[in-house]
Structure formats: structure tokens, C-alpha cells
Tab-separated table of C-alpha atoms and ligand atoms in Angstrom:
chain	number	residue	atom	x	y	z
A	297	UNK	CA	-8.017	23.297	-1.271
A	298	UNK	CA	-5.523	20.436	-1.726
A	299	UNK	CA	-3.501	19.875	-4.886
A	300	UNK	CA	-3.199	16.196	-5.791
A	301	UNK	CA	-1.571	14.592	-8.822
A	302	UNK	CA	-3.818	12.030	-10.500
A	303	UNK	CA	-2.238	9.261	-12.591
A	304	UNK	CA	-5.214	7.303	-13.989
A	305	UNK	CA	-2.948	4.458	-15.175
A	306	UNK	CA	-3.890	1.974	-17.904
A	307	UNK	CA	-6.054	-1.153	-18.276
A	308	UNK	CA	-8.857	-0.816	-15.713
A	309	UNK	CA	-6.983	2.153	-14.155
A	310	UNK	CA	-8.809	5.111	-15.763
A	311	UNK	CA	-12.285	3.691	-15.017
A	312	UNK	CA	-11.623	2.889	-11.328
A	313	UNK	CA	-9.638	6.126	-10.780
A	314	UNK	CA	-12.576	8.077	-12.211
A	315	UNK	CA	-14.919	6.444	-9.686
A	316	UNK	CA	-12.474	7.181	-6.820
A	317	UNK	CA	-12.296	10.863	-7.785
A	318	UNK	CA	-16.109	11.106	-7.911
A	319	UNK	CA	-16.463	9.461	-4.483
A	320	UNK	CA	-13.844	11.772	-2.925
A	321	UNK	CA	-15.537	14.829	-4.453
A	322	UNK	CA	-18.919	13.664	-3.178
A	323	UNK	CA	-17.453	13.615	0.343
A	324	UNK	CA	-16.976	17.393	0.011
A	325	UNK	CA	-13.208	17.454	0.057
A	326	UNK	CA	-11.860	20.295	-2.034
A	327	UNK	CA	-9.140	18.878	-4.257
A	328	UNK	CA	-7.610	20.304	-7.410
A	329	UNK	CA	-6.626	17.240	-9.415
A	330	UNK	CA	-3.572	17.515	-11.655
A	331	UNK	CA	-4.162	14.678	-14.138
A	332	UNK	CA	-1.043	13.335	-15.875
A	333	UNK	CA	-0.301	10.180	-17.824
A	334	UNK	CA	2.386	7.606	-17.129
A	335	UNK	CA	3.036	4.057	-18.385
A	336	UNK	CA	1.551	2.783	-21.665
A	337	UNK	CA	-0.531	5.907	-22.476
A	338	UNK	CA	2.540	8.105	-21.903
A	339	UNK	CA	4.627	5.947	-24.262
A	340	UNK	CA	2.014	6.433	-26.983
A	341	UNK	CA	1.953	10.180	-26.430
A	342	UNK	CA	5.451	11.157	-25.255
A	343	UNK	CA	7.584	8.061	-26.049
A	344	UNK	CA	8.477	7.947	-22.340
A	345	UNK	CA	6.686	5.863	-19.646
A	346	UNK	CA	7.568	8.422	-16.986
A	347	UNK	CA	7.751	11.870	-18.646
A	348	UNK	CA	9.469	14.687	-16.695
A	349	UNK	CA	6.222	16.650	-16.279
A	350	UNK	CA	4.771	13.735	-14.239
A	351	UNK	CA	7.691	13.933	-11.813
A	352	UNK	CA	7.409	17.746	-11.741
A	353	UNK	CA	3.724	17.494	-10.863
A	354	UNK	CA	4.392	15.118	-7.937
A	355	UNK	CA	7.279	17.330	-6.793
A	356	UNK	CA	4.846	20.241	-6.688
A	357	UNK	CA	1.784	18.564	-5.130
A	358	UNK	CA	3.740	16.007	-3.023
A	359	UNK	CA	0.682	13.707	-3.108
A	360	UNK	CA	-0.591	11.415	-5.865
A	361	UNK	CA	-3.445	8.995	-6.437
A	362	UNK	CA	-2.343	6.408	-8.957
A	363	UNK	CA	-4.191	3.810	-10.993
A	364	UNK	CA	-2.365	0.578	-11.841
A	365	UNK	CA	0.245	0.606	-14.592
A	366	UNK	CA	1.105	-2.336	-16.815
A	367	UNK	CA	4.749	-3.418	-16.712
A	368	UNK	CA	5.718	-5.445	-19.794
A	369	UNK	CA	7.295	-8.765	-18.794
A	370	UNK	CA	10.896	-9.380	-19.894
A	371	UNK	CA	11.689	-6.753	-22.511
A	372	UNK	CA	10.198	-3.255	-22.632
A	373	UNK	CA	10.481	-0.344	-20.248
A	374	UNK	CA	11.459	-0.572	-16.587
A	375	UNK	CA	8.688	-0.566	-13.979
A	376	UNK	CA	7.272	2.935	-13.518
A	377	UNK	CA	6.170	1.911	-10.040
A	378	UNK	CA	9.748	1.107	-9.028
A	379	UNK	CA	11.060	4.256	-10.730
A	380	UNK	CA	8.620	6.448	-8.748
A	381	UNK	CA	9.613	4.732	-5.512
A	382	UNK	CA	13.287	5.421	-6.198
A	383	UNK	CA	12.860	8.964	-7.526
A	384	UNK	CA	11.001	10.142	-4.412
A	385	UNK	CA	12.742	7.856	-1.897
A	386	UNK	CA	9.362	6.448	-0.813
A	387	UNK	CA	10.758	4.470	2.093
A	388	UNK	CA	7.425	3.415	3.628
A	389	UNK	CA	5.145	0.851	2.056
A	390	UNK	CA	1.916	0.945	4.020
A	391	UNK	CA	-0.470	-1.979	3.638
A	392	UNK	CA	-3.531	-2.005	5.903
A	393	UNK	CA	-5.603	-5.200	6.018
A	394	UNK	CA	-9.114	-4.963	7.428
A	395	UNK	CA	-12.131	-7.238	7.288
A	396	UNK	CA	-15.266	-6.240	5.418
A	397	UNK	CA	-18.522	-7.924	6.333
A	398	UNK	CA	-19.897	-9.617	3.241
A	399	UNK	CA	-16.500	-10.673	1.878
A	400	UNK	CA	-15.917	-14.394	2.369
A	401	UNK	CA	-12.770	-14.795	4.467
A	402	UNK	CA	-11.178	-16.915	7.153
A	403	UNK	CA	-11.564	-14.319	9.920
A	404	UNK	CA	-13.715	-11.322	10.809
A	405	UNK	CA	-12.822	-8.103	12.648
A	406	UNK	CA	-9.231	-7.981	11.470
A	407	UNK	CA	-7.680	-4.528	11.408
A	408	UNK	CA	-3.919	-4.548	10.988
A	409	UNK	CA	-1.368	-2.337	9.321
A	410	UNK	CA	1.870	-3.595	7.859
A	411	UNK	CA	4.638	-1.012	7.626
A	412	UNK	CA	7.225	-2.396	5.223
A	413	UNK	CA	10.641	-0.878	4.595
A	414	UNK	CA	10.591	-0.084	0.891
A	415	UNK	CA	14.126	0.792	-0.236
A	416	UNK	CA	16.790	-1.422	1.368
A	417	UNK	CA	17.873	-5.029	1.863
A	418	UNK	CA	17.250	-7.515	-0.967
A	419	UNK	CA	15.328	-5.058	-3.164
A	420	UNK	CA	18.184	-2.624	-3.675
A	421	UNK	CA	19.171	-4.494	-6.851
A	422	UNK	CA	22.703	-5.446	-5.781
A	423	UNK	CA	22.929	-8.872	-7.411
A	424	UNK	CA	24.967	-10.762	-9.977
A	425	UNK	CA	26.071	-14.172	-11.210
A	426	UNK	CA	29.546	-14.985	-9.925
A	427	UNK	CA	30.825	-16.261	-13.309
A	428	UNK	CA	29.833	-16.425	-16.990
A	429	UNK	CA	28.644	-20.038	-16.537
A	430	UNK	CA	26.130	-18.773	-13.940
A	431	UNK	CA	27.231	-21.456	-11.510
A	432	UNK	CA	26.091	-19.322	-8.578
A	433	UNK	CA	24.394	-15.992	-7.937
A	434	UNK	CA	24.609	-13.443	-5.156
A	435	UNK	CA	22.093	-10.920	-3.868
A	436	UNK	CA	23.403	-8.527	-1.264
A	437	UNK	CA	20.957	-7.151	1.281
A	438	UNK	CA	22.079	-3.963	2.954
A	439	UNK	CA	20.277	-2.765	6.089
A	440	UNK	CA	21.354	0.616	7.442
A	441	UNK	CA	20.864	2.163	10.865
A	442	UNK	CA	19.350	5.304	9.331
A	443	UNK	CA	17.036	3.284	7.051
A	444	UNK	CA	15.872	1.166	9.994
A	445	UNK	CA	15.461	4.221	12.193
A	446	UNK	CA	13.163	6.074	9.795
A	447	UNK	CA	10.846	3.134	9.064
A	448	UNK	CA	10.529	2.030	12.702
A	449	UNK	CA	9.970	5.617	13.825
A	450	UNK	CA	7.264	5.927	11.145
A	451	UNK	CA	5.515	2.824	12.515
A	452	UNK	CA	5.525	4.127	16.100
A	453	UNK	CA	4.363	7.602	15.055
A	454	UNK	CA	1.521	6.007	13.071
A	455	UNK	CA	0.573	3.865	16.070
A	456	UNK	CA	0.534	6.967	18.281
A	457	UNK	CA	-1.496	9.049	15.781
A	458	UNK	CA	-4.079	6.305	15.206
A	459	UNK	CA	-4.166	5.322	18.905
A	460	UNK	CA	-3.111	1.769	18.151
A	461	UNK	CA	-2.154	-0.454	21.045
A	462	UNK	CA	0.840	-2.431	19.883
A	463	UNK	CA	3.795	-2.466	17.471
A	464	UNK	CA	5.324	-5.811	16.503
A	465	UNK	CA	8.813	-5.770	14.966
A	466	UNK	CA	9.392	-8.754	12.681
A	467	UNK	CA	12.939	-9.961	11.945
A	468	UNK	CA	15.190	-13.001	11.584
A	469	UNK	CA	17.942	-11.829	13.915
A	470	UNK	CA	18.614	-15.360	15.168
A	471	UNK	CA	20.123	-16.249	11.769
A	472	UNK	CA	20.672	-12.882	10.028
A	473	UNK	CA	22.628	-11.668	13.039
A	474	UNK	CA	23.919	-8.485	11.399
A	475	UNK	CA	21.107	-7.177	9.158
A	476	UNK	CA	18.334	-8.591	11.342
A	477	UNK	CA	20.271	-7.768	14.492
A	478	UNK	CA	20.692	-4.123	13.485
A	479	UNK	CA	16.988	-3.731	12.665
A	480	UNK	CA	15.988	-5.293	15.990
A	481	UNK	CA	18.502	-3.217	17.933
A	482	UNK	CA	17.153	0.028	16.414
A	483	UNK	CA	13.549	-1.015	17.092
A	484	UNK	CA	14.295	-1.650	20.788
A	485	UNK	CA	15.894	1.772	21.121
A	486	UNK	CA	13.035	3.595	19.395
A	487	UNK	CA	10.377	1.729	21.405
A	488	UNK	CA	11.687	3.385	24.577
A	489	UNK	CA	10.345	6.722	23.313
A	490	UNK	CA	6.789	5.343	23.094
A	491	UNK	CA	6.017	3.928	26.540
A	492	UNK	CA	2.241	4.085	25.973
A	493	UNK	CA	2.491	1.616	23.054
A	494	UNK	CA	3.017	-2.061	23.749
A	495	UNK	CA	6.101	-3.387	21.978
A	496	UNK	CA	7.092	-6.898	20.989
A	497	UNK	CA	9.294	-8.585	18.439
A	498	UNK	CA	8.821	-11.850	16.604
A	499	UNK	CA	10.965	-14.021	14.380
A	500	UNK	CA	9.429	-14.063	10.904
A	501	UNK	CA	8.682	-17.792	10.637
A	502	UNK	CA	6.833	-17.818	13.959
A	503	UNK	CA	5.131	-14.559	12.913
A	504	UNK	CA	3.730	-16.178	9.748
A	505	UNK	CA	2.271	-18.996	11.825
A	506	UNK	CA	0.891	-16.643	14.496
A	507	UNK	CA	-0.787	-14.460	11.861
A	508	UNK	CA	-2.589	-17.495	10.483
A	509	UNK	CA	-3.505	-18.933	13.897
A	510	UNK	CA	-4.503	-15.750	15.712
A	511	UNK	CA	-4.254	-12.546	13.668
A	512	UNK	CA	-6.272	-10.550	16.204
A	513	UNK	CA	-3.250	-10.377	18.517
A	514	UNK	CA	-1.519	-7.973	16.066
A	515	UNK	CA	-2.029	-4.308	15.353
A	516	UNK	CA	0.864	-2.415	13.690
A	517	UNK	CA	3.601	-4.625	12.233
A	518	UNK	CA	6.939	-3.184	11.099
A	519	UNK	CA	9.525	-5.149	9.180
A	520	UNK	CA	12.227	-5.182	6.530
A	521	UNK	CA	11.553	-5.227	2.789
A	522	UNK	CA	11.334	-8.934	1.857
A	523	UNK	CA	9.459	-10.055	4.991
A	524	UNK	CA	7.091	-7.082	4.571
A	525	UNK	CA	6.375	-8.040	0.976
A	526	UNK	CA	5.389	-11.570	1.975
A	527	UNK	CA	3.551	-10.778	5.213
A	528	UNK	CA	1.464	-8.005	3.626
A	529	UNK	CA	0.081	-10.453	1.061
A	530	UNK	CA	-0.480	-12.987	3.846
A	531	UNK	CA	-2.464	-10.318	5.713
A	532	UNK	CA	-4.547	-9.592	2.579
A	533	UNK	CA	-5.243	-13.317	2.332
A	534	UNK	CA	-6.588	-13.323	5.900
A	535	UNK	CA	-9.248	-10.747	4.959
A	536	UNK	CA	-10.305	-12.285	1.637
A	537	UNK	CA	-7.580	-11.530	-0.908
A	538	UNK	CA	-6.073	-8.594	-2.787
A	539	UNK	CA	-9.385	-7.368	-4.235
A	540	UNK	CA	-9.993	-4.756	-1.550
A	541	UNK	CA	-6.393	-3.974	-0.639
A	542	UNK	CA	-5.133	-0.381	-0.746
A	543	UNK	CA	-1.500	0.596	-0.378
A	544	UNK	CA	0.647	3.681	-0.028
A	545	UNK	CA	4.270	4.483	-0.748
A	546	UNK	CA	5.389	7.348	1.440
A	547	UNK	CA	8.561	9.423	1.732
A	548	UNK	CA	9.525	12.739	3.341
A	549	UNK	CA	8.702	14.728	0.196
A	550	UNK	CA	5.969	12.746	-1.555
A	551	UNK	CA	3.336	10.086	-1.019
A	552	UNK	CA	1.678	7.940	-3.690
A	553	UNK	CA	-1.556	6.071	-2.980
A	554	UNK	CA	-2.807	3.166	-5.085
A	555	UNK	CA	-4.673	-0.145	-5.183
A	556	UNK	CA	-2.465	-3.169	-4.611
A	557	UNK	CA	-3.908	-5.012	-7.624
A	558	UNK	CA	-2.653	-4.477	-11.175
A	559	UNK	CA	-4.118	-3.153	-14.426
A	560	UNK	CA	-6.207	-6.328	-15.066
A	561	UNK	CA	-5.999	-6.173	-18.887
A	562	UNK	CA	-8.327	-9.203	-19.080
A	563	UNK	CA	-11.296	-7.145	-17.862
A	564	UNK	CA	-10.344	-3.637	-19.030
A	565	UNK	CA	-13.035	-1.591	-20.797
A	566	UNK	CA	-15.925	-3.808	-19.633
A	567	UNK	CA	-17.182	-1.778	-16.642
A	568	UNK	CA	-16.780	-4.814	-14.365
A	569	UNK	CA	-13.646	-3.925	-12.346
A	570	UNK	CA	-14.134	-3.458	-8.621
A	571	UNK	CA	-13.299	0.178	-7.736
A	572	UNK	CA	-13.145	-0.446	-3.951
A	573	UNK	CA	-9.357	-0.876	-3.574
A	574	UNK	CA	-8.520	2.442	-5.238
A	575	UNK	CA	-11.321	4.166	-3.301
A	576	UNK	CA	-9.769	2.791	-0.092
A	577	UNK	CA	-6.394	4.086	-1.327
A	578	UNK	CA	-8.188	7.440	-1.585
A	579	UNK	CA	-9.221	6.993	2.064
A	580	UNK	CA	-5.535	6.607	3.026
A	581	UNK	CA	-4.748	9.693	0.940
A	582	UNK	CA	-7.404	11.734	2.756
A	583	UNK	CA	-6.027	10.657	6.144
A	584	UNK	CA	-2.566	11.721	4.927
A	585	UNK	CA	-4.074	15.141	4.117
A	586	UNK	CA	-5.696	15.214	7.570
A	587	UNK	CA	-9.190	15.008	6.033
A	588	UNK	CA	-10.039	12.400	8.630
A	589	UNK	CA	-13.829	12.937	8.760
A	590	UNK	CA	-14.222	12.548	4.981
A	591	UNK	CA	-11.944	9.486	5.045
A	592	UNK	CA	-14.066	7.837	7.744
A	593	UNK	CA	-17.299	8.622	5.870
A	594	UNK	CA	-16.028	7.064	2.644
A	595	UNK	CA	-14.642	3.989	4.378
A	596	UNK	CA	-17.959	3.500	6.160
A	597	UNK	CA	-19.913	3.880	2.898
A	598	UNK	CA	-17.692	1.324	1.134
A	599	UNK	CA	-18.150	-1.111	4.042
A	600	UNK	CA	-21.947	-0.651	3.970
A	601	UNK	CA	-22.225	-1.258	0.227
A	602	UNK	CA	-20.050	-4.385	0.445
A	603	UNK	CA	-21.976	-5.672	3.458
A	604	UNK	CA	-25.317	-5.208	1.680
A	605	UNK	CA	-23.897	-7.019	-1.361
A	606	UNK	CA	-26.494	-5.794	-3.876
A	607	UNK	CA	-24.581	-2.994	-5.591
A	608	UNK	CA	-21.189	-4.620	-5.917
A	609	UNK	CA	-19.130	-5.834	-8.850
A	610	UNK	CA	-18.999	-9.393	-10.147
A	611	UNK	CA	-15.950	-10.424	-8.097
A	612	UNK	CA	-17.931	-9.766	-4.884
A	613	UNK	CA	-21.296	-11.140	-6.003
A	614	UNK	CA	-21.247	-13.273	-9.141
A	615	UNK	CA	-25.015	-13.834	-9.290
A	616	UNK	CA	-26.361	-10.357	-8.601
A	617	UNK	CA	-23.889	-7.657	-9.562
A	618	UNK	CA	-23.591	-4.134	-10.941
A	619	UNK	CA	-20.883	-2.377	-12.972
A	620	UNK	CA	-17.870	-0.327	-11.825
A	621	UNK	CA	-19.641	3.017	-12.228
A	622	UNK	CA	-22.830	1.792	-10.571
A	623	UNK	CA	-20.910	0.506	-7.534
A	624	UNK	CA	-19.349	3.977	-7.273
A	625	UNK	CA	-22.805	5.567	-7.430
A	626	UNK	CA	-24.039	3.242	-4.672
A	627	UNK	CA	-21.092	4.265	-2.477
A	628	UNK	CA	-21.824	7.953	-3.112
A	629	UNK	CA	-25.490	7.379	-2.214
A	630	UNK	CA	-24.369	5.864	1.134
A	631	UNK	CA	-22.144	8.799	2.133
A	632	UNK	CA	-23.452	10.366	5.314
B	888	LIG	P1	-3.800	-8.011	-11.734
B	888	LIG	O1	-3.937	-7.594	-10.298
B	888	LIG	O2	-3.902	-6.924	-12.742
B	888	LIG	O3	-4.898	-9.118	-12.083
B	888	LIG	C1	-4.975	-10.397	-11.437
B	888	LIG	C2	-6.425	-10.931	-11.531
B	888	LIG	O4	-7.253	-10.153	-10.648
B	888	LIG	C3	-7.032	-10.790	-12.933
B	888	LIG	O5	-7.869	-11.890	-13.178
B	888	LIG	C4	-7.872	-9.535	-12.844
B	888	LIG	O6	-8.987	-9.519	-13.712
B	888	LIG	C5	-8.307	-9.550	-11.381
B	888	LIG	N1	-8.459	-8.157	-10.861
B	888	LIG	C6	-7.475	-7.270	-10.566
B	888	LIG	N2	-7.994	-6.127	-10.144
B	888	LIG	C7	-9.327	-6.270	-10.150
B	888	LIG	C8	-10.431	-5.411	-9.818
B	888	LIG	N3	-10.246	-4.166	-9.391
B	888	LIG	N4	-11.688	-5.884	-9.966
B	888	LIG	C9	-11.911	-7.162	-10.382
B	888	LIG	N5	-10.916	-8.026	-10.715
B	888	LIG	C10	-9.639	-7.585	-10.606
B	888	LIG	O7	-2.414	-8.767	-11.854
B	888	LIG	P2	-1.614	-9.229	-13.165
B	888	LIG	O8	-2.577	-9.739	-14.200
B	888	LIG	O9	-0.538	-10.073	-12.654
B	888	LIG	O10	-0.937	-7.891	-13.698
B	888	LIG	C11	-1.422	-7.129	-14.798
B	888	LIG	C12	-0.485	-5.939	-14.995
B	888	LIG	O11	-0.563	-5.053	-13.869
B	888	LIG	C13	0.995	-6.355	-15.122
B	888	LIG	O12	1.575	-5.604	-16.165
B	888	LIG	C14	1.595	-5.957	-13.781
B	888	LIG	O13	2.959	-5.620	-13.893
B	888	LIG	C15	0.767	-4.739	-13.435
B	888	LIG	N6	0.722	-4.427	-11.980
B	888	LIG	C16	0.749	-3.127	-11.649
B	888	LIG	C17	0.656	-2.775	-10.315
B	888	LIG	C18	0.695	-1.308	-9.961
B	888	LIG	O14	0.599	-0.461	-10.833
B	888	LIG	N7	0.821	-0.982	-8.701
B	888	LIG	C19	0.510	-3.746	-9.325
B	888	LIG	C20	0.446	-5.099	-9.720
B	888	LIG	C21	0.556	-5.433	-11.051
């Protein structure tokens, strides 16, 4: 029996999270779900978007499945997503991009994983205007040897575990000679410990072009925070957009799995949201728990339902579609 924290989220979150839980249970994985509320529902109830008992639950279970959470623009509370990342030092942002037959996209048979550093460089929040007139602004990007070491090591270990053939380190060390240079230096050292995995490095601008021209040449891609943010969305674009994109934020003591898309307030409560991305986040969660057979079964069932195209939500088939719950039921019916 695994203990997993469940944060249903808000907007479309509770309805798609409910479908994901049902699909995971139908795959015969024994999970005790610890359901807790964060974000808007937690403000209503506890006057706190991230109440202490939510953090306590994740500390205890070390694994969470999370629905999307609305972040008010401008004023309002700080992003719960960012707060969770900081609280648990979730230094890995994992973003797989794979093709699904039946989803219109530029390429087929793409299967790549982007491993993005999640805590350092330009996202550490070290920025300011240099004077009251705001005549210039500075953002300081710090890259550390230890931060580079842990993310690059994670990428190689993942490649080894999943029997992937190649790791590509992406950088801009020709211009960012210190931050980029340090990251590249660490990656070359770590690569020596993984002789069975092909290693290469690419400068980020060339990488963007190569991903568009010939994405099949890549497998696992590891890079710093800003480049990872951009390239992971580029990769999602290659396989048909963010609609089916799962993601994970992983640290030494906790891992949080979620859909990449947001809370979609425009379609909340209508039973039309596509539950596939959060189900695929559940697949990543199951692999993290070493429930590999169940993960493969669910991923296969999702792929079959999408390929058939008859029991999918409106975003995948505008003329002949079913609701969120019904797509979940179709996926459960396909589990073998
Ligand atoms: P969004 O991803 O919620 O929606 C963008 C568009 O995609 C909308 O038209 C929406 O209807 C559609 N969409 C999204 N998910 C869908 C699904 N599963 N099925 C069908 N259509 C879907 O992005 P947004 O509108 O920019 O953000 C809304 C809120 O979500 C914001 O408050 C934002 O901060 C938050 N957000 C949260 C997360 C997270 O919790 N990880 C991630 C991104 C955005």
C-alpha cells in the first residue's frame, strides 16, 4: 500500500483529479489517498492558500498528485506552485513529450524527456531596479556546482533506469562563459560515469532549431532553468500542444506530479475538460513508486482511447466527443 497526498486543486482540477484517481485504482494499484485542499478552496476554508497540514501531509507521504491551482494575477496570494517547489526543494522539473496517434501534430513517434533545473539561475528571484526612476533592471542568475551536479546526475540516472540511449546537455557556454561554462563542465565530468549512454552537448539556439528540424535525434535533454522552461514547451508543441502534457517536480524528500495545463476556469464545472494530462501525470507517479506495470497499462489505455478518437473530450474531437467522466470510463474499459 502506498500513501499519496491528493490535492484536487480548483477550476477543472477536482473533476480531472477524480478521473485520474479512478483510473489508477482500476489498474489495481493499492494507494491510500490523503486528500487535502490548497489554493482557492483552502483560502475559503482556512484563510491560507497553503495550510500547514498540506505541507505536513506531503512531508509524511513524500508523494503528491496535484490538480491545477489558480494563481490570481497581480495582487492576491503568492503562487502555491512556486511555494511548494521552494518548500520541498524540488530541484527537478521533468517534462516528457511523446506523440499520441490521433492527435494532430507536426511529427509522429516522438518520445523525449526534458530534465529542467528547477531552483537556480534566473528563477531564484534575485532582481531589482537599479534606481527609483527604473532606468534599468538587473536579474542575477546563480548557477552552482552542487545544483548542476544533482540535476545532471538525475538526468543520467533516469537515462540508465529507462534504458535511454542519449543525454544532450543544453547550454550557452559560448556567451555565458561562467554560468553556462560551469554547467557544461559538470556535465562532462558526470558523463564519464555513464559510458553506456551516448553524451552530447548543444548550444541552446542551435538546439531549438534542431528540435524543430529533427526531434527524433534527441532522447533525454538536461538543461538550466530558463532554457528548460522554453524548450519543454517547444517539445510539447512538437507533439500537439500542452493538452496532453504531464509534468513532475521532484526533490530528495518529495515529488509532486501534475498536468502542465492550468485550472481552465473558462470550462470548469462543464464536464468537458480533458483528463488525459493528469492521468499521464499519474503514470509518472506510478513509475516513481516503481509500479511500472500499472503505469505502462494506463499509458497504453490512454493512447488507445486517443487513437480511436470516439471517447475523447471536445478538444481532441470537436464533432464527436464525450465528457470528462466518460473519457475516464473509456480509459478504464481499455485497461488490460
Ligand atoms: P490554462 O491551461 O488553465 O487554460 C488555457 C486554455 O486551455 C483554456 O482555454 C482552457 O480551457 C484550455 N484547457 C486547459 N486545460 C484543459 C483541459 N484539461 N481540457 C481542455 N481544455 C483545457 O491556462 P490559463 O488560462 O493561462 O490559466 C488559468 C489559471 O491556471 C491561472 O490562474 C494560472 O495561474 C493557473 N495555472 C496553474 C498551473 C498549475 O497549477 N500547475 C499551471 C498553469 C496555470
